[in-house]
Short mmCIF file of C-alpha atoms and ligand atoms in Angstrom, two decimals:
data_model
loop_
_atom_site.label_atom_id
_atom_site.label_comp_id
_atom_site.label_asym_id
_atom_site.label_seq_id
_atom_site.Cartn_x
_atom_site.Cartn_y
_atom_site.Cartn_z
CA UNK A 1 21.56 -42.29 -62.84
CA UNK A 2 23.43 -39.06 -62.09
CA UNK A 3 26.79 -38.82 -63.85
CA UNK A 4 29.59 -37.08 -61.99
CA UNK A 5 32.89 -36.48 -63.77
CA UNK A 6 36.02 -35.28 -61.97
CA UNK A 7 38.87 -34.21 -64.23
CA UNK A 8 42.31 -34.31 -62.55
CA UNK A 9 43.23 -36.84 -59.87
CA UNK A 10 45.73 -34.80 -57.87
CA UNK A 11 45.72 -33.63 -54.25
CA UNK A 12 42.13 -32.39 -54.60
CA UNK A 13 40.59 -34.55 -57.35
CA UNK A 14 41.44 -38.04 -56.09
CA UNK A 15 39.99 -37.23 -52.66
CA UNK A 16 36.80 -35.90 -54.26
CA UNK A 17 36.42 -39.02 -56.42
CA UNK A 18 37.07 -41.25 -53.41
CA UNK A 19 34.47 -39.44 -51.28
CA UNK A 20 31.82 -39.51 -54.01
CA UNK A 21 32.69 -43.08 -55.04
CA UNK A 22 32.33 -44.38 -51.49
CA UNK A 23 29.15 -42.41 -50.72
CA UNK A 24 27.33 -42.69 -54.06
CA UNK A 25 29.15 -44.96 -56.51
CA UNK A 26 29.20 -48.02 -54.26
CA UNK A 27 25.46 -47.72 -53.60
CA UNK A 28 24.68 -47.27 -57.27
CA UNK A 29 23.18 -43.80 -56.73
CA UNK A 30 25.61 -42.11 -59.13
CA UNK A 31 28.12 -43.04 -61.81
CA UNK A 32 31.36 -41.36 -60.70
CA UNK A 33 34.24 -41.08 -63.18
CA UNK A 34 37.71 -39.73 -62.52
CA UNK A 35 39.73 -38.63 -65.56
CA UNK A 36 43.46 -38.01 -65.50
CA UNK A 37 46.00 -37.62 -68.29
CA UNK A 38 48.28 -40.16 -66.55
CA UNK A 39 47.70 -43.61 -65.06
CA UNK A 40 48.82 -43.06 -61.50
CA UNK A 41 48.72 -40.49 -58.73
CA UNK A 42 51.75 -39.07 -56.97
CA UNK A 43 51.10 -36.46 -54.26
CA UNK A 44 52.47 -33.24 -55.76
CA UNK A 45 54.11 -31.88 -52.57
CA UNK A 46 56.52 -34.83 -52.85
CA UNK A 47 57.64 -34.09 -56.43
CA UNK A 48 60.98 -32.62 -55.33
CA UNK A 49 61.72 -35.99 -53.72
CA UNK A 50 60.91 -37.73 -57.02
CA UNK A 51 63.32 -35.33 -58.74
CA UNK A 52 66.21 -36.30 -56.47
CA UNK A 53 65.35 -40.00 -56.27
CA UNK A 54 64.43 -39.86 -52.56
CA UNK A 55 60.96 -41.09 -53.51
CA UNK A 56 60.40 -44.08 -55.79
CA UNK A 57 57.24 -43.65 -57.86
CA UNK A 58 57.25 -47.41 -58.50
CA UNK A 59 56.37 -47.80 -54.82
CA UNK A 60 54.60 -44.57 -53.89
CA UNK A 61 52.40 -43.94 -56.93
CA UNK A 62 48.74 -44.95 -56.59
CA UNK A 63 47.26 -46.70 -59.63
CA UNK A 64 44.03 -44.87 -60.51
CA UNK A 65 42.43 -48.02 -61.90
CA UNK A 66 43.15 -50.09 -58.79
CA UNK A 67 42.05 -47.29 -56.49
CA UNK A 68 38.87 -46.68 -58.49
CA UNK A 69 37.89 -50.36 -58.37
CA UNK A 70 38.30 -50.41 -54.59
CA UNK A 71 36.41 -47.17 -53.96
CA UNK A 72 33.29 -47.25 -56.10
CA UNK A 73 34.30 -44.94 -58.94
CA UNK A 74 35.48 -45.44 -62.52
CA UNK A 75 38.68 -44.24 -64.14
CA UNK A 76 39.32 -43.00 -67.68
CA UNK A 77 42.74 -41.97 -68.86
CA UNK A 78 42.59 -38.83 -70.98
CA UNK A 79 43.55 -35.19 -71.23
CA UNK A 80 40.93 -32.48 -70.92
CA UNK A 81 40.80 -30.72 -74.28
CA UNK A 82 37.46 -28.90 -74.30
CA UNK A 83 34.05 -28.46 -72.74
CA UNK A 84 30.63 -28.36 -74.41
CA UNK A 85 28.48 -26.90 -71.64
CA UNK A 86 25.29 -26.74 -73.69
CA UNK A 87 25.31 -30.53 -74.11
CA UNK A 88 27.14 -31.22 -70.84
CA UNK A 89 30.05 -33.01 -72.44
CA UNK A 90 33.74 -33.03 -71.54
CA UNK A 91 36.03 -33.42 -74.54
CA UNK A 92 39.11 -35.63 -74.06
CA UNK A 93 42.08 -35.49 -76.44
CA UNK A 94 43.21 -38.62 -78.32
CA UNK A 95 45.86 -40.79 -76.64
CA UNK A 96 48.97 -41.64 -78.64
CA UNK A 97 51.84 -44.06 -78.21
CA UNK A 98 54.46 -42.27 -80.29
CA UNK A 99 52.78 -41.75 -83.66
CA UNK A 100 50.17 -44.48 -83.08
CA UNK A 101 46.75 -43.35 -81.93
CA UNK A 102 45.65 -45.64 -79.10
CA UNK A 103 42.33 -43.93 -78.42
CA UNK A 104 40.56 -41.28 -80.51
CA UNK A 105 39.19 -38.02 -79.07
CA UNK A 106 36.20 -38.82 -76.86
CA UNK A 107 33.27 -37.07 -75.19
CA UNK A 108 32.19 -37.84 -71.66
CA UNK A 109 28.70 -36.82 -70.56
CA UNK A 110 28.13 -35.33 -67.12
CA UNK A 111 25.42 -33.96 -64.88
CA UNK A 112 28.01 -32.50 -62.51
CA UNK A 113 31.59 -31.74 -63.41
CA UNK A 114 34.54 -31.02 -61.10
CA UNK A 115 37.64 -29.55 -62.74
CA UNK A 116 40.77 -30.23 -60.69
CA UNK A 117 43.66 -30.13 -63.15
CA UNK A 118 46.08 -28.20 -60.93
CA UNK A 119 48.56 -25.60 -62.12
CA UNK A 120 51.73 -25.19 -64.18
CA UNK A 121 54.78 -23.05 -63.53
CA UNK A 122 54.36 -19.41 -64.48
CA UNK A 123 57.26 -18.17 -66.61
CA UNK A 124 55.86 -14.59 -66.56
CA UNK A 125 56.88 -14.33 -70.23
CA UNK A 126 60.57 -14.00 -69.25
CA UNK A 127 62.77 -14.73 -72.29
CA UNK A 128 64.39 -18.17 -72.34
CA UNK A 129 62.56 -19.62 -69.32
CA UNK A 130 60.25 -21.94 -71.26
CA UNK A 131 63.09 -23.15 -73.46
CA UNK A 132 65.97 -23.55 -71.03
CA UNK A 133 64.51 -24.21 -67.57
CA UNK A 134 63.37 -27.41 -65.94
CA UNK A 135 60.00 -27.42 -64.18
CA UNK A 136 58.46 -29.44 -61.37
CA UNK A 137 54.84 -29.51 -62.53
CA UNK A 138 54.34 -33.26 -62.78
CA UNK A 139 55.95 -36.65 -62.21
CA UNK A 140 57.33 -36.84 -65.73
CA UNK A 141 59.19 -33.55 -65.32
CA UNK A 142 60.43 -34.58 -61.86
CA UNK A 143 61.78 -37.84 -63.34
CA UNK A 144 63.39 -35.81 -66.13
CA UNK A 145 65.29 -33.74 -63.55
CA UNK A 146 66.36 -36.93 -61.75
CA UNK A 147 67.70 -38.41 -65.00
CA UNK A 148 69.67 -35.27 -65.83
CA UNK A 149 71.21 -35.21 -62.34
CA UNK A 150 72.02 -38.92 -62.33
CA UNK A 151 73.60 -38.66 -65.78
CA UNK A 152 75.84 -35.85 -64.58
CA UNK A 153 76.84 -37.80 -61.50
CA UNK A 154 77.42 -40.97 -63.53
CA UNK A 155 80.47 -39.25 -64.96
CA UNK A 156 81.77 -39.03 -61.42
CA UNK A 157 81.16 -42.67 -60.59
CA UNK A 158 84.83 -43.56 -61.11
CA UNK A 159 87.92 -42.09 -59.42
CA UNK A 160 89.63 -41.39 -62.72
CA UNK A 161 87.03 -39.02 -64.12
CA UNK A 162 87.91 -35.34 -63.83
CA UNK A 163 85.37 -33.72 -61.55
CA UNK A 164 83.86 -30.35 -62.33
CA UNK A 165 81.39 -28.47 -60.19
CA UNK A 166 77.76 -28.69 -61.26
CA UNK A 167 76.06 -25.30 -61.07
CA UNK A 168 72.36 -25.57 -60.31
CA UNK A 169 70.18 -22.46 -60.03
CA UNK A 170 66.72 -22.70 -58.52
CA UNK A 171 64.57 -19.68 -59.29
CA UNK A 172 61.82 -18.99 -56.76
CA UNK A 173 62.36 -19.51 -53.05
CA UNK A 174 58.86 -20.58 -52.05
CA UNK A 175 58.42 -23.96 -50.37
CA UNK A 176 59.07 -25.85 -53.65
CA UNK A 177 62.40 -24.19 -54.49
CA UNK A 178 63.63 -24.15 -50.93
CA UNK A 179 62.87 -27.82 -50.29
CA UNK A 180 64.35 -28.77 -53.67
CA UNK A 181 67.65 -27.01 -52.83
CA UNK A 182 68.05 -28.94 -49.57
CA UNK A 183 66.90 -32.22 -51.09
CA UNK A 184 69.61 -31.97 -53.77
CA UNK A 185 72.34 -31.64 -51.19
CA UNK A 186 70.96 -34.60 -49.32
CA UNK A 187 70.79 -36.71 -52.50
CA UNK A 188 74.45 -36.01 -53.36
CA UNK A 189 75.44 -36.97 -49.85
CA UNK A 190 73.55 -40.24 -50.19
CA UNK A 191 74.97 -41.05 -53.63
CA UNK A 192 78.43 -41.38 -52.10
CA UNK A 193 77.18 -44.48 -50.32
CA UNK A 194 76.31 -46.07 -53.68
CA UNK A 195 79.69 -45.87 -55.36
CA UNK A 196 79.60 -42.32 -56.72
CA UNK A 197 82.92 -40.66 -55.89
CA UNK A 198 81.40 -37.27 -55.27
CA UNK A 199 80.67 -34.97 -52.40
CA UNK A 200 78.49 -31.92 -51.85
CA UNK A 201 81.37 -29.52 -52.60
CA UNK A 202 80.87 -30.49 -56.27
CA UNK A 203 77.31 -29.23 -56.17
CA UNK A 204 76.90 -25.50 -56.43
CA UNK A 205 73.23 -24.71 -55.68
CA UNK A 206 72.00 -21.12 -55.79
CA UNK A 207 68.50 -20.25 -54.68
CA UNK A 208 67.23 -17.03 -56.28
CA UNK A 209 64.31 -14.97 -55.01
CA UNK A 210 62.92 -11.65 -56.28
CA UNK A 211 61.40 -10.77 -52.89
CA UNK A 212 63.47 -9.37 -50.03
CA UNK A 213 63.29 -12.70 -48.17
CA UNK A 214 62.95 -16.36 -49.01
CA UNK A 215 59.58 -18.03 -48.35
CA UNK A 216 57.80 -14.71 -48.87
CA UNK A 217 54.33 -16.32 -48.54
CA UNK A 218 55.12 -17.89 -45.17
CA UNK A 219 53.89 -15.31 -42.67
CA UNK A 220 56.95 -14.88 -40.43
CA UNK A 221 60.41 -13.39 -40.92
CA UNK A 222 61.76 -15.69 -38.20
CA UNK A 223 60.93 -18.77 -40.33
CA UNK A 224 62.57 -17.30 -43.45
CA UNK A 225 65.66 -16.40 -41.41
CA UNK A 226 65.87 -19.85 -39.83
CA UNK A 227 65.56 -21.59 -43.23
CA UNK A 228 68.05 -19.21 -44.90
CA UNK A 229 70.61 -19.89 -42.12
CA UNK A 230 70.21 -23.65 -42.47
CA UNK A 231 70.49 -23.52 -46.28
CA UNK A 232 73.69 -21.51 -46.03
CA UNK A 233 75.05 -23.95 -43.45
CA UNK A 234 74.60 -26.89 -45.85
CA UNK A 235 76.19 -24.91 -48.68
CA UNK A 236 73.28 -23.40 -50.65
CA UNK A 237 73.89 -19.84 -51.80
CA UNK A 238 70.79 -17.69 -51.21
CA UNK A 239 70.19 -14.57 -53.31
CA UNK A 240 67.22 -12.35 -52.40
CA UNK A 241 66.07 -9.09 -54.03
CA UNK A 242 67.25 -10.68 -57.28
CA UNK A 243 64.99 -10.62 -60.32
CA UNK A 244 65.72 -12.87 -63.30
CA UNK A 245 65.21 -11.14 -66.68
CA UNK A 246 66.58 -13.77 -69.09
CA UNK A 247 67.75 -17.38 -69.15
CA UNK A 248 69.98 -18.92 -71.85
CA UNK A 249 71.42 -22.43 -72.15
CA UNK A 250 74.43 -21.40 -70.04
CA UNK A 251 73.56 -18.23 -68.13
CA UNK A 252 71.01 -16.35 -66.10
CA UNK A 253 70.77 -12.57 -66.40
CA UNK A 254 69.47 -10.53 -63.48
CA UNK A 255 67.86 -7.09 -63.48
CA UNK A 256 70.73 -4.62 -63.56
CA UNK A 257 72.64 -6.71 -66.12
CA UNK A 258 74.53 -9.04 -63.76
CA UNK A 259 75.08 -12.49 -65.37
CA UNK A 260 75.83 -15.84 -63.67
CA UNK A 261 76.61 -19.20 -65.24
CA UNK A 262 74.30 -22.17 -64.61
CA UNK A 263 74.37 -25.76 -65.94
CA UNK A 264 70.83 -26.51 -64.78
CA UNK A 265 68.08 -24.00 -64.01
CA UNK A 266 64.98 -25.17 -62.15
CA UNK A 267 62.06 -22.75 -62.33
CA UNK A 268 59.66 -22.64 -59.37
CA UNK A 269 58.75 -18.95 -59.31
CA UNK A 270 54.95 -19.08 -59.23
CA UNK A 271 51.96 -20.82 -60.78
CA UNK A 272 49.19 -20.27 -63.31
CA UNK A 273 46.28 -22.30 -64.64
CA UNK A 274 46.97 -24.70 -67.57
CA UNK A 275 46.34 -23.23 -71.06
CA UNK A 276 43.29 -25.45 -71.68
CA UNK A 277 41.36 -23.40 -69.10
CA UNK A 278 41.57 -20.26 -71.22
CA UNK A 279 38.12 -19.94 -72.80
CA UNK A 280 37.11 -23.43 -71.62
CA UNK A 281 33.40 -23.59 -72.40
CA UNK A 282 33.14 -19.83 -71.90
CA UNK A 283 33.82 -20.12 -68.15
CA UNK A 284 35.23 -17.07 -66.34
CA UNK A 285 39.00 -17.05 -65.73
CA UNK A 286 41.33 -14.60 -64.00
CA UNK A 287 44.56 -13.11 -65.34
CA UNK A 288 46.56 -16.24 -64.46
CA UNK A 289 44.12 -18.58 -66.17
CA UNK A 290 42.42 -19.92 -63.06
CA UNK A 291 38.67 -20.64 -63.20
CA UNK A 292 36.85 -18.17 -61.00
CA UNK A 293 34.55 -19.96 -58.54
CA UNK A 294 32.17 -18.96 -55.77
CA UNK A 295 32.87 -20.14 -52.20
CA UNK A 296 30.59 -23.14 -52.98
CA UNK A 297 33.29 -24.24 -55.49
CA UNK A 298 30.80 -23.67 -58.35
CA UNK A 299 32.14 -21.74 -61.31
CA UNK A 300 30.62 -18.28 -61.68
CA UNK A 301 28.82 -19.03 -64.97
CA UNK A 302 27.65 -22.61 -64.48
CA UNK A 303 26.15 -24.13 -61.30
CA UNK A 304 26.88 -27.67 -62.47
CA UNK A 305 30.57 -27.07 -63.16
CA UNK A 306 32.81 -26.95 -60.09
CA UNK A 307 36.53 -26.20 -59.89
CA UNK A 308 38.86 -26.95 -56.99
CA UNK A 309 42.54 -26.65 -56.08
CA UNK A 310 45.28 -24.75 -57.89
CA UNK A 311 43.21 -24.38 -61.08
CA UNK A 312 40.57 -22.24 -59.38
CA UNK A 313 40.40 -18.76 -57.88
CA UNK A 314 38.12 -18.89 -54.86
CA UNK A 315 37.32 -15.61 -53.06
CA UNK A 316 37.12 -15.17 -49.31
CA UNK A 317 35.00 -12.73 -47.30
CA UNK A 318 38.00 -10.54 -46.42
CA UNK A 319 38.68 -9.93 -50.13
CA UNK A 320 41.62 -12.38 -50.30
CA UNK A 321 41.81 -15.51 -52.48
CA UNK A 322 42.36 -19.07 -51.31
CA UNK A 323 46.08 -19.85 -51.83
CA UNK A 324 47.26 -22.72 -54.07
CA UNK A 325 47.94 -25.34 -51.41
CA UNK A 326 47.40 -29.07 -50.99
CA UNK A 327 45.32 -28.38 -47.89
CA UNK A 328 42.98 -26.01 -49.78
CA UNK A 329 42.63 -28.39 -52.76
CA UNK A 330 41.58 -31.21 -50.46
CA UNK A 331 39.11 -29.11 -48.46
CA UNK A 332 37.58 -27.49 -51.55
CA UNK A 333 37.11 -31.00 -52.94
CA UNK A 334 35.05 -31.89 -49.86
CA UNK A 335 32.94 -28.75 -50.33
CA UNK A 336 32.33 -29.56 -54.01
CA UNK A 337 31.41 -33.19 -53.20
CA UNK A 338 28.97 -32.15 -50.45
CA UNK A 339 27.35 -29.51 -52.66
CA UNK A 340 26.92 -31.99 -55.52
CA UNK A 341 25.21 -34.40 -53.14
CA UNK A 342 22.91 -31.58 -51.94
CA UNK A 343 22.00 -30.66 -55.52
CA UNK A 344 21.27 -34.31 -56.31
CA UNK A 345 18.77 -34.31 -53.43
CA UNK A 346 17.18 -31.16 -54.86
CA UNK A 347 18.62 -28.98 -52.07
CA UNK A 348 20.59 -25.75 -52.37
CA UNK A 349 24.39 -26.12 -52.46
CA UNK A 350 24.99 -24.27 -49.20
CA UNK A 351 28.37 -25.62 -48.10
CA UNK A 352 30.63 -22.57 -48.32
CA UNK A 353 34.43 -22.82 -48.17
CA UNK A 354 36.22 -20.74 -45.58
CA UNK A 355 39.98 -21.11 -45.80
CA UNK A 356 41.58 -21.63 -42.43
CA UNK A 357 45.34 -21.39 -42.67
CA UNK A 358 46.45 -24.31 -40.52
CA UNK A 359 50.05 -23.33 -41.17
CA UNK A 360 52.97 -23.96 -43.49
CA UNK A 361 55.91 -26.24 -42.92
CA UNK A 362 59.17 -26.33 -44.82
CA UNK A 363 61.13 -29.55 -44.78
CA UNK A 364 64.81 -29.20 -45.66
CA UNK A 365 65.28 -32.90 -46.30
CA UNK A 366 66.93 -34.58 -43.27
CA UNK A 367 68.61 -31.30 -42.25
CA UNK A 368 65.85 -29.25 -40.68
CA UNK A 369 62.07 -28.73 -40.57
CA UNK A 370 60.49 -25.46 -39.57
CA UNK A 371 57.16 -23.73 -39.93
CA UNK A 372 54.15 -22.00 -38.55
CA UNK A 373 51.12 -23.84 -37.16
CA UNK A 374 47.59 -22.52 -36.65
CA UNK A 375 48.37 -19.36 -38.63
CA UNK A 376 44.70 -18.32 -38.34
CA UNK A 377 45.25 -17.74 -34.59
CA UNK A 378 46.92 -14.33 -34.42
CA UNK A 379 50.05 -15.15 -36.43
CA UNK A 380 50.33 -18.79 -35.32
CA UNK A 381 52.97 -20.76 -33.46
CA UNK A 382 56.47 -21.28 -34.84
CA UNK A 383 57.66 -24.90 -34.64
CA UNK A 384 61.03 -26.44 -35.44
CA UNK A 385 62.80 -29.79 -35.24
CA UNK A 386 61.05 -33.03 -34.35
CA UNK A 387 57.56 -31.59 -33.80
CA UNK A 388 57.73 -29.75 -37.12
CA UNK A 389 59.03 -32.87 -38.90
CA UNK A 390 56.34 -35.06 -37.37
CA UNK A 391 53.60 -32.59 -38.40
CA UNK A 392 55.09 -32.29 -41.91
CA UNK A 393 55.08 -36.08 -42.34
CA UNK A 394 51.57 -36.33 -40.95
CA UNK A 395 50.22 -34.24 -43.89
CA UNK A 396 51.16 -37.02 -46.31
CA UNK A 397 50.00 -39.68 -43.87
CA UNK A 398 46.63 -37.97 -43.69
CA UNK A 399 46.44 -38.02 -47.48
CA UNK A 400 47.17 -41.77 -47.46
CA UNK A 401 44.47 -42.37 -44.85
CA UNK A 402 42.01 -40.38 -46.97
CA UNK A 403 42.87 -42.53 -49.99
CA UNK A 404 42.99 -45.94 -48.32
CA UNK A 405 40.75 -45.56 -45.24
CA UNK A 406 42.06 -45.79 -41.64
CA UNK A 407 43.15 -49.47 -41.50
CA UNK A 408 44.74 -49.83 -44.93
CA UNK A 409 46.07 -46.26 -44.65
CA UNK A 410 47.99 -47.09 -41.47
CA UNK A 411 49.25 -50.32 -43.09
CA UNK A 412 50.48 -48.29 -46.09
CA UNK A 413 52.30 -45.91 -43.74
CA UNK A 414 53.98 -48.86 -41.98
CA UNK A 415 54.87 -50.43 -45.32
CA UNK A 416 56.49 -47.21 -46.52
CA UNK A 417 58.51 -47.01 -43.28
CA UNK A 418 59.61 -50.62 -43.84
CA UNK A 419 60.68 -49.83 -47.40
CA UNK A 420 62.88 -47.06 -46.05
CA UNK A 421 64.69 -49.65 -43.93
CA UNK A 422 65.08 -52.44 -46.49
CA UNK A 423 65.53 -50.56 -49.77
CA UNK A 424 68.22 -48.12 -50.97
CA UNK A 425 67.51 -44.59 -49.76
CA UNK A 426 67.62 -43.30 -53.32
CA UNK A 427 66.03 -44.59 -56.50
CA UNK A 428 69.13 -45.29 -58.57
CA UNK A 429 67.72 -46.70 -61.82
C1 FAD B 501 57.56 -29.55 -54.88
C2 FAD B 501 56.26 -29.04 -54.33
C3 FAD B 501 56.09 -28.98 -52.95
C4 FAD B 501 54.87 -28.54 -52.43
N1 FAD B 501 54.72 -28.53 -51.06
C5 FAD B 501 53.51 -28.21 -50.54
C6 FAD B 501 53.30 -28.29 -49.12
O1 FAD B 501 54.23 -28.60 -48.35
N2 FAD B 501 52.06 -27.98 -48.64
C7 FAD B 501 51.03 -27.63 -49.46
O2 FAD B 501 49.92 -27.38 -48.99
N3 FAD B 501 51.20 -27.54 -50.81
C8 FAD B 501 52.41 -27.82 -51.36
N4 FAD B 501 52.59 -27.75 -52.73
C9 FAD B 501 51.45 -27.30 -53.56
C10 FAD B 501 50.47 -28.47 -53.77
O3 FAD B 501 51.16 -29.55 -54.31
C11 FAD B 501 49.35 -28.04 -54.70
O4 FAD B 501 48.74 -26.89 -54.17
C12 FAD B 501 48.31 -29.15 -54.82
O5 FAD B 501 48.89 -30.33 -55.34
C13 FAD B 501 47.17 -28.71 -55.73
O6 FAD B 501 46.29 -29.76 -55.87
P1 FAD B 501 45.38 -29.90 -57.17
O7 FAD B 501 44.50 -31.07 -56.95
O8 FAD B 501 44.78 -28.60 -57.49
O9 FAD B 501 46.40 -30.19 -58.36
P2 FAD B 501 47.48 -31.34 -58.54
O10 FAD B 501 47.78 -32.02 -57.27
O11 FAD B 501 48.59 -30.74 -59.30
O12 FAD B 501 46.73 -32.39 -59.49
C14 FAD B 501 46.35 -32.06 -60.81
C15 FAD B 501 46.00 -33.36 -61.51
O13 FAD B 501 45.42 -33.06 -62.77
C16 FAD B 501 45.99 -33.85 -63.80
N5 FAD B 501 45.89 -33.06 -65.03
C17 FAD B 501 46.56 -31.93 -65.36
N6 FAD B 501 46.16 -31.46 -66.56
C18 FAD B 501 45.21 -32.32 -66.98
C19 FAD B 501 44.41 -32.37 -68.16
N7 FAD B 501 44.47 -31.43 -69.13
N8 FAD B 501 43.53 -33.38 -68.29
C20 FAD B 501 43.43 -34.35 -67.33
N9 FAD B 501 44.17 -34.34 -66.20
C21 FAD B 501 45.03 -33.34 -66.02
C22 FAD B 501 47.40 -34.10 -63.33
O14 FAD B 501 47.94 -35.27 -63.92
C23 FAD B 501 47.21 -34.24 -61.81
O15 FAD B 501 46.94 -35.57 -61.44
C24 FAD B 501 53.80 -28.14 -53.29
C25 FAD B 501 53.99 -28.18 -54.68
C26 FAD B 501 55.20 -28.63 -55.20
C27 FAD B 501 55.39 -28.67 -56.71
#
């Protein structure tokens, strides 16, 4: 039986495993295995909500094992540590609980391999970033940020405690940094309802961007302007044309020598491929560690090894590269799955990925949603307010429907809406 291994169950990988599991695994025509270093899936575009407590992973995370059992694939927990292409084996690192080894290093044999391990924040080698900044690369880091924030606010839970302003700097004003800034203000507002004697004037959030405008990758100035206005209205200070050159435990230094104080620095200034991809099985990588693939999602040096999502660099006919987006990860996953099925039938893998920019939406928590739809049509259509919010929410709903199928997917969406009514609006423990 053909063995298909997918490493990384994020926005792209879990959809690929689901598609292959339902089409091949359930019928017994292939043994499909998904590997992830953690036990459950949280959709990465929602990580800023995990960081502020607006999203409860206890409710929203999808257990890989449960999902695998229901969708015809298998799950193995493990971290990709190496690749032996000659013998078609993926090497997984040992799993530890503290100092105790739970599982030794293991090999997993494959006939087709899909690498979908996402990206990590790029610190661009700037001094102090790795050591002093917080990152939003995974659920664990998002929960770490939430704990730090809650601990700070705990001090303010009583009237008697002297209240000092908390200075938070967010470096990088792409969608992640921008949404995080708004979400923080919203979270502080909500905490007041749960006995914390605080208000948003105690939170000093500064959003820092090296480009001349925020959201530099979103095609339109009008969107950046609209978002910048809204952020300033809710009290976020926005600094553009500002390049960070050093971070210490208390300060950030900008190019030109200007220094500002910061209690917490969140770094969201760009991405790169995880270190394990460097020299992984001799596959080709680019300067930011992404695996270079062809538009069929096959890596350039091995037809049987595919890469999708943030961890790959996929070229387009116009000379551009597919951007690191949830949408692209999902669609590239479909291309990889279809091409694997073609190869299994002895046909050529002729499904070629053409990135169609359906648009970008920025959701400033409950304050404002704005974006551009159908960007591939001559610049697209700018949307704001309810339509933008509805479309933004429908991206996650679509992901749920892909994971659970139409009936259970809709039930999950209703259940999540119900939770919002009956449970606290913030995860407080
Ligand atoms: C806060 C935030 C907001 C965002 N908002 C949007 C948005 O609105 N729209 C949009 O299109 N995109 C958005 N993005 C980007 C989007 O989340 C990514 O482009 C997308 O998740 C990439 O999917 P992926 O499958 O490549 O990787 P991921 O979704 O990151 O999944 C990678 C998976 O691999 C696993 N993994 C990592 N390393 C290993 C290893 N060594 N071994 C085994 N498993 C491993 C991880 O646990 C994870 O499950 C946002 C990102 C962030 C952080």
